[in-house]
Coordinates of N, CA, C and O and ligand atoms in Angstrom, one line a residue:
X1 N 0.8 -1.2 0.0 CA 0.0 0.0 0.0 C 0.9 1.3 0.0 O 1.9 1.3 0.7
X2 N 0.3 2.3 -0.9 CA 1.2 3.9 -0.7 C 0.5 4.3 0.1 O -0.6 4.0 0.4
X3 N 1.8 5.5 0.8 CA 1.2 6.2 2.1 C 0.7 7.7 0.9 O 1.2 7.9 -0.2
X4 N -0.3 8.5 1.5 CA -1.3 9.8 0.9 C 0.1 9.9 0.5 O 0.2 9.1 -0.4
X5 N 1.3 10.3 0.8 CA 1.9 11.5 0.6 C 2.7 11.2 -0.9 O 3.2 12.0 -1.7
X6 N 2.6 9.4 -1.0 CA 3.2 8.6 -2.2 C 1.9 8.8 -3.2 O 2.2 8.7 -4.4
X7 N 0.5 9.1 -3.0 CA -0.1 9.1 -3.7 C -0.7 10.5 -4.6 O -1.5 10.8 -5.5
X8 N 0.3 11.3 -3.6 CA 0.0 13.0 -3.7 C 0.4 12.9 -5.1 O -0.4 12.9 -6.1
X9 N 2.0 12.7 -5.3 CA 3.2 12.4 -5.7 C 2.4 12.1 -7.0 O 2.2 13.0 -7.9
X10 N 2.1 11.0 -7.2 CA 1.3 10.2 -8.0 C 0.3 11.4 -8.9 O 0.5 11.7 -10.1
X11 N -0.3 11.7 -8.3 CA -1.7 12.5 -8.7 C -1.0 13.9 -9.1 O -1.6 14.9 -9.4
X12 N 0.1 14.0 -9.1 CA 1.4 15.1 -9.9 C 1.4 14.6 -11.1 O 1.1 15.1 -12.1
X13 N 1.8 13.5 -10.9 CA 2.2 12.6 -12.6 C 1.1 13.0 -13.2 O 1.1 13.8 -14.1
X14 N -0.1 12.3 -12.8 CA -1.5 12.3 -13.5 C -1.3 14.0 -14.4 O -1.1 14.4 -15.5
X15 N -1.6 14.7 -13.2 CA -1.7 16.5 -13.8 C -0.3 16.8 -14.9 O -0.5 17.5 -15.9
X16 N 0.6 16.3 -14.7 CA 1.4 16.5 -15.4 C 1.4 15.9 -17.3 O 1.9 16.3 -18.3
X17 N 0.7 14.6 -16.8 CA 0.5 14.0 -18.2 C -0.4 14.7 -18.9 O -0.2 15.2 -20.0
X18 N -1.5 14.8 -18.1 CA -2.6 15.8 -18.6 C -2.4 17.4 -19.1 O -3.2 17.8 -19.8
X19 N -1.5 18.1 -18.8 CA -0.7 18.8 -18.9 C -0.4 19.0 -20.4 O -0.8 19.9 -21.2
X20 N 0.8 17.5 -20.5 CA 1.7 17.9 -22.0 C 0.0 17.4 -23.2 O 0.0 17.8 -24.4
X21 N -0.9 16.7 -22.7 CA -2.2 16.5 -23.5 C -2.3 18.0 -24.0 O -1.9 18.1 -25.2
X22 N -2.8 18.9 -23.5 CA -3.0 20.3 -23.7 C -2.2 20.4 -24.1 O -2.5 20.6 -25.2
X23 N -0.8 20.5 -24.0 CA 0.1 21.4 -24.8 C 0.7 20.5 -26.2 O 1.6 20.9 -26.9
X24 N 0.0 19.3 -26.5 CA -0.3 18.5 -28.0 C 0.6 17.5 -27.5 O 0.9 16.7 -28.4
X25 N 1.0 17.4 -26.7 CA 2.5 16.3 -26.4 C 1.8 15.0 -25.7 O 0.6 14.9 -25.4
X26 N 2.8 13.7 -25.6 CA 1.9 12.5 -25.2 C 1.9 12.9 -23.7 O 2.5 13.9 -23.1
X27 N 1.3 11.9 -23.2 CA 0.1 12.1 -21.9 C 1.5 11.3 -20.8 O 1.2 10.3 -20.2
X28 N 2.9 12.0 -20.6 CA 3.0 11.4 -19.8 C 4.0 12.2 -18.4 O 4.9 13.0 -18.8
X29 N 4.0 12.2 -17.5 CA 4.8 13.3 -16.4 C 5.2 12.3 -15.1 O 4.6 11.4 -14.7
X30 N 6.6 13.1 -14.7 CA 7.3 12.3 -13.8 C 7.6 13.5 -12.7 O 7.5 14.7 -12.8
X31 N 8.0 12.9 -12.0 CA 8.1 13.8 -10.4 C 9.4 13.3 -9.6 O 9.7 12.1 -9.3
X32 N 10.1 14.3 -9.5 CA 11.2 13.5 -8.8 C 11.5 13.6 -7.3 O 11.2 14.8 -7.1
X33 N 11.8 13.1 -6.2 CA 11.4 13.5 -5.0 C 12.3 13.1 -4.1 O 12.3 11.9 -4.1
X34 N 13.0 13.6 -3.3 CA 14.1 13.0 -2.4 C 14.1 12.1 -1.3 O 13.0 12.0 -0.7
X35 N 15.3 11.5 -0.9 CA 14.5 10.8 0.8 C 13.8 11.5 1.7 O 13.1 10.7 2.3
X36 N 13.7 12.5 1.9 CA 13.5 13.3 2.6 C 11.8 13.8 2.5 O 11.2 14.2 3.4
X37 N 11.3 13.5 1.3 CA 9.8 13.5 0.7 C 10.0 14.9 0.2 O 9.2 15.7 0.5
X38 N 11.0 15.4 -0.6 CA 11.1 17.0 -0.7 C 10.7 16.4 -2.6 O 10.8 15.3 -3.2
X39 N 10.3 17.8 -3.2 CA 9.5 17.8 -5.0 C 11.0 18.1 -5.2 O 11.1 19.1 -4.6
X40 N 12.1 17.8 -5.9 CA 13.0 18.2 -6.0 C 13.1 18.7 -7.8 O 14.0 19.4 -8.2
X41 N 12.2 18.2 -8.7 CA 12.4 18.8 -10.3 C 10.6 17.4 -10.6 O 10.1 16.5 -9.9
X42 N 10.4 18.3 -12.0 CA 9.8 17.2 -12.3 C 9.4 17.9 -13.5 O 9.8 19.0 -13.8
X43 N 8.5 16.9 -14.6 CA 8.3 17.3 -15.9 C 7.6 16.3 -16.5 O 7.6 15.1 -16.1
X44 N 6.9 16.9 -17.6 CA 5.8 16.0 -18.5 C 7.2 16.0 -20.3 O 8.2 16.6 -20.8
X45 N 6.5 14.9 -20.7 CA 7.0 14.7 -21.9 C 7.2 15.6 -23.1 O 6.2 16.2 -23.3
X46 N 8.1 16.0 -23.8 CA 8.6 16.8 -24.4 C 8.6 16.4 -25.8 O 9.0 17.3 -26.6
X47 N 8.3 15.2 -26.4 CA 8.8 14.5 -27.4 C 7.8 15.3 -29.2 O 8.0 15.1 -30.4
X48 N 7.1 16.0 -28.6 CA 6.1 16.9 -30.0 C 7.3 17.8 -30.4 O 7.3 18.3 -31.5
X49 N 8.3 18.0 -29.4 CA 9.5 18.8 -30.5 C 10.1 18.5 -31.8 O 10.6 19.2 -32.7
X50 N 9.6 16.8 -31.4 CA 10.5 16.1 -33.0 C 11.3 15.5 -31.9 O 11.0 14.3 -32.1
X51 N 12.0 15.6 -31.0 CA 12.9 14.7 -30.3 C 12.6 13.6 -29.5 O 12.7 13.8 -28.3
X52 N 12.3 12.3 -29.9 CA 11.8 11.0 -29.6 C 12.3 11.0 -28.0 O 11.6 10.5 -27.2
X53 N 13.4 11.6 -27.6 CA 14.1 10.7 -26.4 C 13.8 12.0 -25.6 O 14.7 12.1 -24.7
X54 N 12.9 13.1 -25.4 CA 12.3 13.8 -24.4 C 11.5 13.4 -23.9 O 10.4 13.9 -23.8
X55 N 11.9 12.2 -23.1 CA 10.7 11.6 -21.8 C 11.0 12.4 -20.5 O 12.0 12.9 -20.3
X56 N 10.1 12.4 -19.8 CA 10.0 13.4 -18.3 C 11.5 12.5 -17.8 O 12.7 12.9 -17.8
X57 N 11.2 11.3 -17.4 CA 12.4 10.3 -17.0 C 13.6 10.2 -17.1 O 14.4 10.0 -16.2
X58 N 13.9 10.2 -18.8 CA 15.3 10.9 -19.0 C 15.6 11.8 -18.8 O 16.8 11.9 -18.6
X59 N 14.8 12.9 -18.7 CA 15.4 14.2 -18.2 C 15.5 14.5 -17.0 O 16.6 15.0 -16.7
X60 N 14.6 14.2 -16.1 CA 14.9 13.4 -14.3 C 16.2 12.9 -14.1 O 16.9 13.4 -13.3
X61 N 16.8 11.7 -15.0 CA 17.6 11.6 -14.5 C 19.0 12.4 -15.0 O 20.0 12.2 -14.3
X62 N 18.9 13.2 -16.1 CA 19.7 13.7 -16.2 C 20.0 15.1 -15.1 O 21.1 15.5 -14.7
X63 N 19.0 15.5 -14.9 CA 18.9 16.5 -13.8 C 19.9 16.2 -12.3 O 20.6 17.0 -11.7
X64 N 19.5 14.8 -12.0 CA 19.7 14.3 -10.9 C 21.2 13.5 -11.1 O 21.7 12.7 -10.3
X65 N 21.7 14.0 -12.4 CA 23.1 13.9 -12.5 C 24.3 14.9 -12.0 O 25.3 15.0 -11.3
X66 N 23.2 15.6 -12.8 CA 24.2 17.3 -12.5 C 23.6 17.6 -11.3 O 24.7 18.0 -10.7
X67 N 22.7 17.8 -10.4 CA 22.3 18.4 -9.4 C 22.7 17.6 -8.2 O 23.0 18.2 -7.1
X68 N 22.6 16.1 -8.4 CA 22.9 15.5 -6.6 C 23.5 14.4 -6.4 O 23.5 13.5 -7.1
X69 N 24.3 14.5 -5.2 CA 25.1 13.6 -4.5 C 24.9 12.2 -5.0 O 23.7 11.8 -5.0
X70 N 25.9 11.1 -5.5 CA 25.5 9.9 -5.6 C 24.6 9.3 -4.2 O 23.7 8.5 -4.6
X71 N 24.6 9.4 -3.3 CA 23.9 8.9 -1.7 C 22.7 9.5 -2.2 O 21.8 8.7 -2.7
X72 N 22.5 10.6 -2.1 CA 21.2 11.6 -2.4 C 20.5 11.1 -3.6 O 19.3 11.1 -3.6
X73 N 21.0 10.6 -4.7 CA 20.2 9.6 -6.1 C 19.8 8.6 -5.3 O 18.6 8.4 -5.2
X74 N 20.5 7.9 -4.7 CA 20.2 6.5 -4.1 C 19.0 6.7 -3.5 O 18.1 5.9 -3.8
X75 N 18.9 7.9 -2.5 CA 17.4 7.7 -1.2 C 16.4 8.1 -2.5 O 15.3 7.4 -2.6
X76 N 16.6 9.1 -3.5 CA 15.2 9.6 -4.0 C 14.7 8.6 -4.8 O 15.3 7.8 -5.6
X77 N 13.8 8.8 -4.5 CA 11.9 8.2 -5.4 C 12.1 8.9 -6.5 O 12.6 10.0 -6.6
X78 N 11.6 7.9 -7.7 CA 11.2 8.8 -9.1 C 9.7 8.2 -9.2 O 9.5 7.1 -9.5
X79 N 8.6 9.2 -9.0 CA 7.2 8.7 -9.4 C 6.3 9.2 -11.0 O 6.0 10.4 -11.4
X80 N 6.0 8.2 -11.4 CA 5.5 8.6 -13.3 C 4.2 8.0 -13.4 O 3.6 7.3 -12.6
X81 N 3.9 8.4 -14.7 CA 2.4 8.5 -14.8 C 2.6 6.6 -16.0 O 1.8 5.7 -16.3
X82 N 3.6 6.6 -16.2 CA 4.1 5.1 -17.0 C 5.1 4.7 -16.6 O 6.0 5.4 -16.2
X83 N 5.3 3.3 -16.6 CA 6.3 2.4 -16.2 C 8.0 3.0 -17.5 O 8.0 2.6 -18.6
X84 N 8.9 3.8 -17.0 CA 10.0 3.8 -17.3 C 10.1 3.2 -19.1 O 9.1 2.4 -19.2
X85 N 10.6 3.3 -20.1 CA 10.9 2.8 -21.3 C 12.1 2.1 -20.9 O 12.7 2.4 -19.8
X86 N 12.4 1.4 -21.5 CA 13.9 1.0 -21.6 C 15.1 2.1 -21.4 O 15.8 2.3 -20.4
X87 N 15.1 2.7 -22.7 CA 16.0 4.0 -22.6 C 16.0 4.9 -20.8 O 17.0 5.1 -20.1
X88 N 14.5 5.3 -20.5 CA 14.6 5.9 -19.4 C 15.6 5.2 -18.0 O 16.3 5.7 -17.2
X89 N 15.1 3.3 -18.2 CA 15.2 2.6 -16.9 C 16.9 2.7 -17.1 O 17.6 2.7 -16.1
X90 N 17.4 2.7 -18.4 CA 19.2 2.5 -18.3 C 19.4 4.0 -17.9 O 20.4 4.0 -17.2
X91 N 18.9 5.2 -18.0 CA 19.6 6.2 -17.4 C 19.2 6.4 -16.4 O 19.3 7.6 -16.1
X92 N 18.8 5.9 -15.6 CA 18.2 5.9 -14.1 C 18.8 5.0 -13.5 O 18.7 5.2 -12.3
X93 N 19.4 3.9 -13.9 CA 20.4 3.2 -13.4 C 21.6 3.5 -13.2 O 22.2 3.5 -12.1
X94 N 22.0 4.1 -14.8 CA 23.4 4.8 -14.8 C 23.1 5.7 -14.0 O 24.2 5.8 -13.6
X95 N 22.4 6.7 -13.3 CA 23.0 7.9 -12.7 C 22.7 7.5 -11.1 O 23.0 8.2 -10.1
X96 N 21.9 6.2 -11.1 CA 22.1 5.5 -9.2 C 21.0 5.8 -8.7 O 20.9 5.6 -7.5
X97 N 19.8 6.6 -9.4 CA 18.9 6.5 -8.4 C 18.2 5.4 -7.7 O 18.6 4.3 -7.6
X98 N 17.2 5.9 -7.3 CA 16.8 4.7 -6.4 C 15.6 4.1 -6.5 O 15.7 2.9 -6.8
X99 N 14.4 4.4 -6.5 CA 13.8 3.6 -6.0 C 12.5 4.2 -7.5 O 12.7 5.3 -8.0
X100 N 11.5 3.4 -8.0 CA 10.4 3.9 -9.0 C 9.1 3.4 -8.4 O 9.2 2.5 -7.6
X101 N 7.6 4.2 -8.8 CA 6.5 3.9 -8.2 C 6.0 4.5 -9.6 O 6.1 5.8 -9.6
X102 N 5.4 4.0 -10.9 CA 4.6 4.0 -11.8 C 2.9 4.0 -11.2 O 2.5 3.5 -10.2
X103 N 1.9 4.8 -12.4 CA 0.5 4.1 -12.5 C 0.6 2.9 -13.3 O 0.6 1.8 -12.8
X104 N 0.8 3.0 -14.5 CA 0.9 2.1 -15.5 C 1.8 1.7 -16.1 O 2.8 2.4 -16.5
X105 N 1.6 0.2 -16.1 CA 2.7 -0.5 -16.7 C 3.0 -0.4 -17.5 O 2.2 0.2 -18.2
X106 N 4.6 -0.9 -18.4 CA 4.5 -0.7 -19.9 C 3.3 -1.8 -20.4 O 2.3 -1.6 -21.2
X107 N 3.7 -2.8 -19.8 CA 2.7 -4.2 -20.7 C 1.1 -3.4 -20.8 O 0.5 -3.6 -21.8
X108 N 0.3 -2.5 -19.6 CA -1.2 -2.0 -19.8 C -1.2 -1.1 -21.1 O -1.8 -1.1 -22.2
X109 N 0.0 -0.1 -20.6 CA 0.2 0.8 -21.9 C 0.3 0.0 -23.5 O -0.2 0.4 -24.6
X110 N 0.7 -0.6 -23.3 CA 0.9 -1.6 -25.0 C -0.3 -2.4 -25.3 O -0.8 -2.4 -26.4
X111 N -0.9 -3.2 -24.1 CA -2.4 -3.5 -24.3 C -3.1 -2.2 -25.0 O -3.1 -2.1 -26.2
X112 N -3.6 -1.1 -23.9 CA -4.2 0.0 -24.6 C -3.6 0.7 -25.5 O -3.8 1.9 -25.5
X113 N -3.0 0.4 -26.2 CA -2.8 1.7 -27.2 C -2.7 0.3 -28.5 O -3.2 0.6 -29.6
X114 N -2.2 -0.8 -28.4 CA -2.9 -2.0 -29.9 C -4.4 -1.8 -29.9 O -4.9 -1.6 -31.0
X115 N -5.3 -1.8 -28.8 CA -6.7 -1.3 -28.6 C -6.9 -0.6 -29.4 O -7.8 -0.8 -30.1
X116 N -6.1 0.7 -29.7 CA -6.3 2.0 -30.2 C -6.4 1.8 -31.5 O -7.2 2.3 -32.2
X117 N -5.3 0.7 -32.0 CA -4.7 0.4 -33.5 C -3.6 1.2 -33.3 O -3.3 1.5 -34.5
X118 N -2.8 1.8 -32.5 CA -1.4 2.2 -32.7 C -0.6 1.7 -32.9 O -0.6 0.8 -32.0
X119 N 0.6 1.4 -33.7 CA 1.5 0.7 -34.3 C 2.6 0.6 -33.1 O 2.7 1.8 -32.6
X120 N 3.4 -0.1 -32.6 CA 4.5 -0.1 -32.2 C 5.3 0.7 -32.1 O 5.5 1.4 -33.1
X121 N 6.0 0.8 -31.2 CA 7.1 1.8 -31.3 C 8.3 1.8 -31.7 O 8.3 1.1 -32.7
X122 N 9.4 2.1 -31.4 CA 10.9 1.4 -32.4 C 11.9 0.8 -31.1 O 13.1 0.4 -31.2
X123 N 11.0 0.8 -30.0 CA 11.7 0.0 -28.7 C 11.2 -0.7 -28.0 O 10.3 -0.2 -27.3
X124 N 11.5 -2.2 -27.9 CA 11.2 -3.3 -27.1 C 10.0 -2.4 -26.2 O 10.0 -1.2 -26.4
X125 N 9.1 -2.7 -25.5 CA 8.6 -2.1 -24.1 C 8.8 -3.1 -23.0 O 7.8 -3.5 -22.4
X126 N 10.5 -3.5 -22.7 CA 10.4 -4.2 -21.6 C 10.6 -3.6 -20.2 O 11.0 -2.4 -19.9
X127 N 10.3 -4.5 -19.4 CA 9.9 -3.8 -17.7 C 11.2 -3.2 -17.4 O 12.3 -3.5 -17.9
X128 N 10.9 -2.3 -16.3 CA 12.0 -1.7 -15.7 C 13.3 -3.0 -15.6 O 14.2 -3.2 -16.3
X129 N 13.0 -3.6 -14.7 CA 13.7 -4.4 -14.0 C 14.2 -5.8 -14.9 O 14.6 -6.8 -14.3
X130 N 14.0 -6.0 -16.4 CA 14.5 -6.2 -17.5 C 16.2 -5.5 -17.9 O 17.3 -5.9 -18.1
X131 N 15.5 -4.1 -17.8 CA 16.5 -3.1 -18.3 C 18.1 -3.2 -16.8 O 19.3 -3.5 -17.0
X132 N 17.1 -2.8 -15.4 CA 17.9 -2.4 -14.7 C 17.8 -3.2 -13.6 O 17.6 -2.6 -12.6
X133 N 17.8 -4.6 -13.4 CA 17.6 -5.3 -12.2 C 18.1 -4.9 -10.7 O 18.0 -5.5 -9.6
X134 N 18.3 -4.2 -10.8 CA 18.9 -3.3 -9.2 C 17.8 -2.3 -8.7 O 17.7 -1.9 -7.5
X135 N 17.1 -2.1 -9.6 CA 15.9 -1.2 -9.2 C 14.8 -1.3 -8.4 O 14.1 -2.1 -9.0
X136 N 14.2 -0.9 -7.3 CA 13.3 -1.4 -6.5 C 11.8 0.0 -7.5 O 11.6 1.1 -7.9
X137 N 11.1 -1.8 -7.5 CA 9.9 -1.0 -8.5 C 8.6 -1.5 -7.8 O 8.4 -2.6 -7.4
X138 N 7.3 -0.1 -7.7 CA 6.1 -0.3 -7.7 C 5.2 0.4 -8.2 O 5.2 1.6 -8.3
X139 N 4.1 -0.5 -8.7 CA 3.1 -0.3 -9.6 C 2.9 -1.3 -9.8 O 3.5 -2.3 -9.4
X140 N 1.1 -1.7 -11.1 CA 0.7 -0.1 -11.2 C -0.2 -0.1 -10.3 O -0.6 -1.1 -9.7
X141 N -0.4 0.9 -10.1 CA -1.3 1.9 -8.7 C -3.2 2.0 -9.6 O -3.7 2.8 -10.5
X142 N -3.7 1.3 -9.0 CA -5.0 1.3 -9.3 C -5.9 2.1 -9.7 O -6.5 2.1 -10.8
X143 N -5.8 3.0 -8.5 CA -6.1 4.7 -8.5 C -6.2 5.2 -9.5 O -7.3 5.6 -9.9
X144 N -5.1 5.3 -10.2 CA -5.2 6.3 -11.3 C -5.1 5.9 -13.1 O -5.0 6.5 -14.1
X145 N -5.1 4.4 -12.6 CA -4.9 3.8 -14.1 C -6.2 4.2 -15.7 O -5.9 4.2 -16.9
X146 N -7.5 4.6 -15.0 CA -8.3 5.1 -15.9 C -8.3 6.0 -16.1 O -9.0 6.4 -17.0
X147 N -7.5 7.1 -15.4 CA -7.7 8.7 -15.6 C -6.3 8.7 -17.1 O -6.2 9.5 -18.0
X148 N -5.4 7.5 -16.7 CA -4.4 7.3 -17.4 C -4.3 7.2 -19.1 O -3.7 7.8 -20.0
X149 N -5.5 5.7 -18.8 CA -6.0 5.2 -19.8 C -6.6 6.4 -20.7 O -6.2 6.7 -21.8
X150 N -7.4 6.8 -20.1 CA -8.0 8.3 -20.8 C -7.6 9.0 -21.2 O -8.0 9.1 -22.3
X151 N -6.6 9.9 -21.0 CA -5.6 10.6 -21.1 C -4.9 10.0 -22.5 O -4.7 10.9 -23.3
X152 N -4.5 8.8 -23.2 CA -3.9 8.2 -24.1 C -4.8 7.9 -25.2 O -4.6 8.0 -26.3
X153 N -6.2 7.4 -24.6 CA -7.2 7.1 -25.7 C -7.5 8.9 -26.2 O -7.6 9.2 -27.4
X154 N -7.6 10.0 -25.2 CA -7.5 11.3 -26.0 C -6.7 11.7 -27.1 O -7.0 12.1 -28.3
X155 N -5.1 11.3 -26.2 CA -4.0 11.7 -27.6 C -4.3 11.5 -28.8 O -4.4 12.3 -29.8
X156 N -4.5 9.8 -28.5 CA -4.6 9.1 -30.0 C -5.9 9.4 -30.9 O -5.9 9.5 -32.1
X157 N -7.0 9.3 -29.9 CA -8.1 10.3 -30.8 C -8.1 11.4 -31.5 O -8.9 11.7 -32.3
X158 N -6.8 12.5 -30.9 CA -6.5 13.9 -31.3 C -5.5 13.8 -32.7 O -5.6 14.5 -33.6
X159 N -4.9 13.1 -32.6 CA -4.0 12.6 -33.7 C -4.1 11.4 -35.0 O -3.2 11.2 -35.8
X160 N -5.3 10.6 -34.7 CA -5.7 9.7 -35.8 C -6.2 10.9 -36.8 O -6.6 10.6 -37.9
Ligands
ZN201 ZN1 11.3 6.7 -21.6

């Protein structure tokens, strides 16, 4: 079970995915958060620039490259509105963070969006812990999986 304050956290992602929805971008946002329970950076997906590899995640952890202590990566939480890509879970490995708490899985996400008739993407969708077995992972979180789901059936309705 998450404690309110892991679910606050959570319901950031949600607003955040819904966020890059409005601003034409896919539906997805990450929160980055220290041992300490402090919001330390956070961001919705960027990838409507043209640049495939603007996930909130990658950029989290590039942040938390340049900004904090190897110890300090270790205690923080990264919480998202989707289970890590591959690409994301290897840079979140390489820079030592620590711990992830997703709504949705990659495997729900790839159910819903073949649903949609969306074609694949050009990367495996394997689990975090595929990518980075060192990683302590939870999800997905019940709560928020249809506000999720929604949010993706919009995209793709906006762009078919
Ligand atoms: Zn990613």
């Amino acid at each position: 079970m998450l404690q309110d304050t892991e679910l606050k956290h959570l319901r950031r992602c949600v607003d955040l995915a819904a966020k890059a929805l409005e601003v034409g971008d896919e539906p997805f946002g990450s929160v980055l958060v220290s041992g300490d329970g402090t919001v330390l950076a956070e961001d919705h997906n960027h990838v409507a620039s043209g640049d495939g590899t603007r996930h909130p995640e990658f950029e989290l952890a590039r942040w938390a490259g340049m900004n904090m202590a190897p110890e300090e990566r270790a205690r923080a939480t990264v919480y998202t509105s989707g289970e890590h890509c591959p690409m994301c879970s290897a840079a979140h490995a390489w820079v030592g963070l620590g711990r992830i708490v997703y709504v949705a899985s990659s495997k729900q996400l790839v159910g819903w969006l073949a649903e949609l008739g969306v074609p694949p993407g050009p990367v495996r969708p394997l689990p975090v812990q595929e990518v980075a077995p060192g990683v302590i992972v939870e999800g997905p979180v019940a709560e928020f999986e249809d506000e999720i789901r929604e949010l993706h059936r919009r995209f793709h309705a906006a762009s078919a």
